[in-house]
Amino acid sequence: QEGVTSPKSVCFNSTLDSQCLHARRVLDQLTCSTDSDCSAGHCYKPHTSEGYLLQLIHSSSEETALFIGDPSHLYYTIHLSDYSSRWFWAEMPNCIEIFMIYVVSLSGALAIFNAVPAFYLDGQHMLDAFLEFVIGQSGYRVSSSIIGNFSFVIQLFSTVLIAINVINAFISVCVMYQ
């Protein structure tokens, strides 16, 4: 049925017209890459967007997969290997690697967050030490109460920004799951 698409159908250009057909049935029959390949009968070429690809992916152990999209997505999302394990534990190195990537990413994010000069975070002490060092190196004689007040303002500003971001994230999650 022309013009009707379903998850299984793809639009094809033939020598006569354009139709949306069941992709697997068409690809099992004759398809052509150029018009000269179509000397007799109907010949179908997939109608895809510029830079997109219609590709059959053959596997010895599973059903043939049909991929439609940007070839770079195919490259980054599929891991191909000749190795096929019979045991579930053979995938453990892969799982451990992914787990360690998450642990390192979380630890790095927490370290960066902890360095923010806000109240009750280590960045508060880092800011105090930095201000004392910079002002001490400049040669100006500034009272410690002025340094403390300046540090307090920066910490208050950082704490307010963190609070606003947390409230904004909470509202976004609440709105998303309503």
mmCIF file of C-alpha atoms in Angstrom:
data_model
loop_
_atom_site.group_PDB
_atom_site.id
_atom_site.type_symbol
_atom_site.label_atom_id
_atom_site.label_comp_id
_atom_site.label_asym_id
_atom_site.label_seq_id
_atom_site.Cartn_x
_atom_site.Cartn_y
_atom_site.Cartn_z
ATOM 1 C CA GLN A 1 0.000 0.000 0.000
ATOM 2 C CA GLU A 2 1.676 3.180 -1.183
ATOM 3 C CA GLY A 3 2.299 5.976 1.307
ATOM 4 C CA VAL A 4 1.597 3.832 4.362
ATOM 5 C CA THR A 5 4.591 3.197 6.579
ATOM 6 C CA SER A 6 5.047 0.904 9.520
ATOM 7 C CA PRO A 7 8.110 0.011 11.598
ATOM 8 C CA LYS A 8 8.831 -2.760 9.080
ATOM 9 C CA SER A 9 8.398 -0.708 5.915
ATOM 10 C CA VAL A 10 10.856 1.526 4.102
ATOM 11 C CA CYS A 11 10.282 3.756 1.094
ATOM 12 C CA PHE A 12 11.941 2.580 -2.110
ATOM 13 C CA ASN A 13 12.357 4.183 -5.508
ATOM 14 C CA SER A 14 11.793 1.815 -8.402
ATOM 15 C CA THR A 15 12.194 2.314 -12.120
ATOM 16 C CA LEU A 16 8.480 3.173 -12.314
ATOM 17 C CA ASP A 17 7.467 4.876 -9.050
ATOM 18 C CA SER A 18 8.131 5.284 -5.339
ATOM 19 C CA GLN A 19 6.548 2.948 -2.775
ATOM 20 C CA CYS A 20 6.804 2.150 0.918
ATOM 21 C CA LEU A 21 7.208 -1.602 1.188
ATOM 22 C CA HIS A 22 8.150 -4.295 3.695
ATOM 23 C CA ALA A 23 11.925 -3.846 3.842
ATOM 24 C CA ARG A 24 13.000 -7.453 4.373
ATOM 25 C CA ARG A 25 10.876 -8.791 1.515
ATOM 26 C CA VAL A 26 12.242 -6.202 -0.896
ATOM 27 C CA LEU A 27 15.848 -6.691 0.161
ATOM 28 C CA ASP A 28 15.539 -10.462 -0.247
ATOM 29 C CA GLN A 29 14.674 -9.817 -3.870
ATOM 30 C CA LEU A 30 16.773 -7.992 -6.428
ATOM 31 C CA THR A 31 17.996 -4.534 -5.466
ATOM 32 C CA CYS A 32 20.139 -2.296 -7.609
ATOM 33 C CA SER A 33 22.808 0.244 -6.867
ATOM 34 C CA THR A 34 22.684 1.962 -10.276
ATOM 35 C CA ASP A 35 20.079 2.330 -13.021
ATOM 36 C CA SER A 36 22.177 0.196 -15.403
ATOM 37 C CA ASP A 37 21.686 -2.817 -13.075
ATOM 38 C CA CYS A 38 17.949 -2.659 -13.794
ATOM 39 C CA SER A 39 17.743 -4.000 -17.321
ATOM 40 C CA ALA A 40 14.581 -6.060 -16.787
ATOM 41 C CA GLY A 41 11.708 -5.899 -14.320
ATOM 42 C CA HIS A 42 11.395 -3.826 -11.213
ATOM 43 C CA CYS A 43 14.490 -2.723 -9.396
ATOM 44 C CA TYR A 44 14.281 -1.047 -5.993
ATOM 45 C CA LYS A 45 16.701 1.422 -4.464
ATOM 46 C CA PRO A 46 16.123 2.578 -0.872
ATOM 47 C CA HIS A 47 14.969 6.152 -0.508
ATOM 48 C CA THR A 48 17.015 7.483 2.407
ATOM 49 C CA SER A 49 18.082 10.933 3.520
ATOM 50 C CA GLU A 50 21.418 12.336 2.391
ATOM 51 C CA GLY A 51 24.259 10.574 4.174
ATOM 52 C CA TYR A 52 22.030 7.778 5.500
ATOM 53 C CA LEU A 53 22.472 4.115 4.793
ATOM 54 C CA LEU A 54 20.263 1.053 4.494
ATOM 55 C CA GLN A 55 22.409 -1.918 5.482
ATOM 56 C CA LEU A 56 21.804 -5.597 6.098
ATOM 57 C CA ILE A 57 23.994 -6.966 8.891
ATOM 58 C CA HIS A 58 24.500 -10.724 8.645
ATOM 59 C CA SER A 59 25.338 -12.868 11.657
ATOM 60 C CA SER A 60 25.958 -16.585 11.812
ATOM 61 C CA SER A 61 24.164 -17.031 15.131
ATOM 62 C CA GLU A 62 21.192 -14.654 14.886
ATOM 63 C CA GLU A 63 18.698 -13.291 12.386
ATOM 64 C CA THR A 64 19.938 -10.747 9.890
ATOM 65 C CA ALA A 65 19.601 -7.199 11.207
ATOM 66 C CA LEU A 66 18.394 -4.255 9.138
ATOM 67 C CA PHE A 67 20.051 -0.908 9.871
ATOM 68 C CA ILE A 68 18.758 2.430 8.592
ATOM 69 C CA GLY A 69 20.606 5.573 9.604
ATOM 70 C CA ASP A 70 23.881 7.411 9.827
ATOM 71 C CA PRO A 71 26.853 5.047 9.338
ATOM 72 C CA SER A 72 28.736 6.706 12.210
ATOM 73 C CA HIS A 73 25.981 5.592 14.614
ATOM 74 C CA LEU A 74 26.489 2.034 13.421
ATOM 75 C CA TYR A 75 30.232 2.306 13.997
ATOM 76 C CA TYR A 76 29.905 3.662 17.546
ATOM 77 C CA THR A 77 27.095 1.415 18.792
ATOM 78 C CA ILE A 78 28.028 -2.044 17.560
ATOM 79 C CA HIS A 79 30.966 -4.040 18.855
ATOM 80 C CA LEU A 80 31.922 -6.793 16.410
ATOM 81 C CA SER A 81 34.034 -9.745 17.389
ATOM 82 C CA ASP A 82 34.712 -13.247 16.109
ATOM 83 C CA TYR A 83 34.624 -14.467 19.693
ATOM 84 C CA SER A 84 31.363 -15.911 20.959
ATOM 85 C CA SER A 85 31.342 -17.286 24.481
ATOM 86 C CA ARG A 86 29.251 -20.158 25.790
ATOM 87 C CA TRP A 87 29.631 -19.037 29.409
ATOM 88 C CA PHE A 88 28.030 -16.006 31.052
ATOM 89 C CA TRP A 89 31.142 -15.153 33.079
ATOM 90 C CA ALA A 90 33.211 -14.580 29.947
ATOM 91 C CA GLU A 91 31.618 -11.143 29.654
ATOM 92 C CA MET A 92 32.917 -10.147 33.098
ATOM 93 C CA PRO A 93 35.984 -8.201 31.855
ATOM 94 C CA ASN A 94 33.669 -6.047 29.755
ATOM 95 C CA CYS A 95 31.320 -5.470 32.714
ATOM 96 C CA ILE A 96 34.227 -4.648 35.022
ATOM 97 C CA GLU A 97 35.586 -2.140 32.513
ATOM 98 C CA ILE A 98 32.233 -0.371 32.212
ATOM 99 C CA PHE A 99 31.808 -0.372 36.014
ATOM 100 C CA MET A 100 35.265 1.161 36.490
ATOM 101 C CA ILE A 101 34.516 3.873 33.919
ATOM 102 C CA TYR A 102 31.408 4.809 35.914
ATOM 103 C CA VAL A 103 33.334 4.780 39.217
ATOM 104 C CA VAL A 104 36.089 7.027 37.842
ATOM 105 C CA SER A 105 33.541 9.399 36.272
ATOM 106 C CA LEU A 106 31.552 9.667 39.501
ATOM 107 C CA SER A 107 34.697 10.187 41.591
ATOM 108 C CA GLY A 108 35.919 12.923 39.247
ATOM 109 C CA ALA A 109 32.560 14.670 39.299
ATOM 110 C CA LEU A 110 32.434 14.587 43.113
ATOM 111 C CA ALA A 111 36.006 15.915 43.341
ATOM 112 C CA ILE A 112 35.180 18.850 41.071
ATOM 113 C CA PHE A 113 31.941 19.532 42.958
ATOM 114 C CA ASN A 114 33.788 19.415 46.297
ATOM 115 C CA ALA A 115 36.232 22.082 45.052
ATOM 116 C CA VAL A 116 33.407 24.634 44.587
ATOM 117 C CA PRO A 117 33.924 27.463 47.115
ATOM 118 C CA ALA A 118 30.604 26.966 48.906
ATOM 119 C CA PHE A 119 29.776 26.483 52.569
ATOM 120 C CA TYR A 120 30.599 23.050 54.053
ATOM 121 C CA LEU A 121 32.636 21.989 50.997
ATOM 122 C CA ASP A 122 36.436 21.772 50.776
ATOM 123 C CA GLY A 123 36.411 24.613 48.261
ATOM 124 C CA GLN A 124 35.660 26.939 51.190
ATOM 125 C CA HIS A 125 39.068 26.212 52.729
ATOM 126 C CA MET A 126 40.770 26.282 49.333
ATOM 127 C CA LEU A 127 39.354 29.771 48.711
ATOM 128 C CA ASP A 128 40.555 31.047 52.101
ATOM 129 C CA ALA A 129 44.066 29.706 51.493
ATOM 130 C CA PHE A 130 44.132 31.110 47.955
ATOM 131 C CA LEU A 131 43.036 34.600 49.061
ATOM 132 C CA GLU A 132 45.601 34.704 51.865
ATOM 133 C CA PHE A 133 48.332 33.583 49.468
ATOM 134 C CA VAL A 134 47.441 36.089 46.716
ATOM 135 C CA ILE A 135 47.020 39.028 49.052
ATOM 136 C CA GLY A 136 50.174 38.066 50.971
ATOM 137 C CA GLN A 137 52.185 37.947 47.717
ATOM 138 C CA SER A 138 50.842 41.308 46.536
ATOM 139 C CA GLY A 139 52.524 43.179 49.378
ATOM 140 C CA TYR A 140 49.356 45.012 50.417
ATOM 141 C CA ARG A 141 48.504 45.038 54.047
ATOM 142 C CA VAL A 142 44.857 43.955 54.333
ATOM 143 C CA SER A 143 43.114 42.999 57.542
ATOM 144 C CA SER A 144 41.966 39.419 57.962
ATOM 145 C CA SER A 145 38.370 40.605 58.508
ATOM 146 C CA ILE A 146 38.273 42.070 54.961
ATOM 147 C CA ILE A 147 39.621 38.807 53.541
ATOM 148 C CA GLY A 148 37.040 36.892 55.592
ATOM 149 C CA ASN A 149 34.201 39.124 54.375
ATOM 150 C CA PHE A 150 35.296 38.779 50.743
ATOM 151 C CA SER A 151 35.531 35.006 51.171
ATOM 152 C CA PHE A 152 32.067 34.974 52.801
ATOM 153 C CA VAL A 153 30.510 36.812 49.826
ATOM 154 C CA ILE A 154 32.024 34.401 47.297
ATOM 155 C CA GLN A 155 30.935 31.383 49.349
ATOM 156 C CA LEU A 156 27.426 32.752 49.761
ATOM 157 C CA PHE A 157 27.145 33.384 46.018
ATOM 158 C CA SER A 158 28.384 29.855 45.204
ATOM 159 C CA THR A 159 26.041 28.264 47.739
ATOM 160 C CA VAL A 160 23.053 30.163 46.331
ATOM 161 C CA LEU A 161 23.957 29.061 42.776
ATOM 162 C CA ILE A 162 24.190 25.417 43.880
ATOM 163 C CA ALA A 163 20.844 25.689 45.695
ATOM 164 C CA ILE A 164 19.193 27.209 42.608
ATOM 165 C CA ASN A 165 20.561 24.402 40.408
ATOM 166 C CA VAL A 166 19.356 21.696 42.799
ATOM 167 C CA ILE A 167 15.879 23.249 43.017
ATOM 168 C CA ASN A 168 15.759 23.617 39.224
ATOM 169 C CA ALA A 169 16.742 19.954 38.754
ATOM 170 C CA PHE A 170 14.118 18.836 41.284
ATOM 171 C CA ILE A 171 11.392 20.842 39.521
ATOM 172 C CA SER A 172 12.469 19.463 36.128
ATOM 173 C CA VAL A 173 12.256 15.892 37.387
ATOM 174 C CA CYS A 174 8.868 16.503 38.990
ATOM 175 C CA VAL A 175 7.484 18.042 35.790
ATOM 176 C CA MET A 176 8.921 15.220 33.669
ATOM 177 C CA TYR A 177 7.270 12.471 35.712
ATOM 178 C CA GLN A 178 3.823 14.041 36.093
#
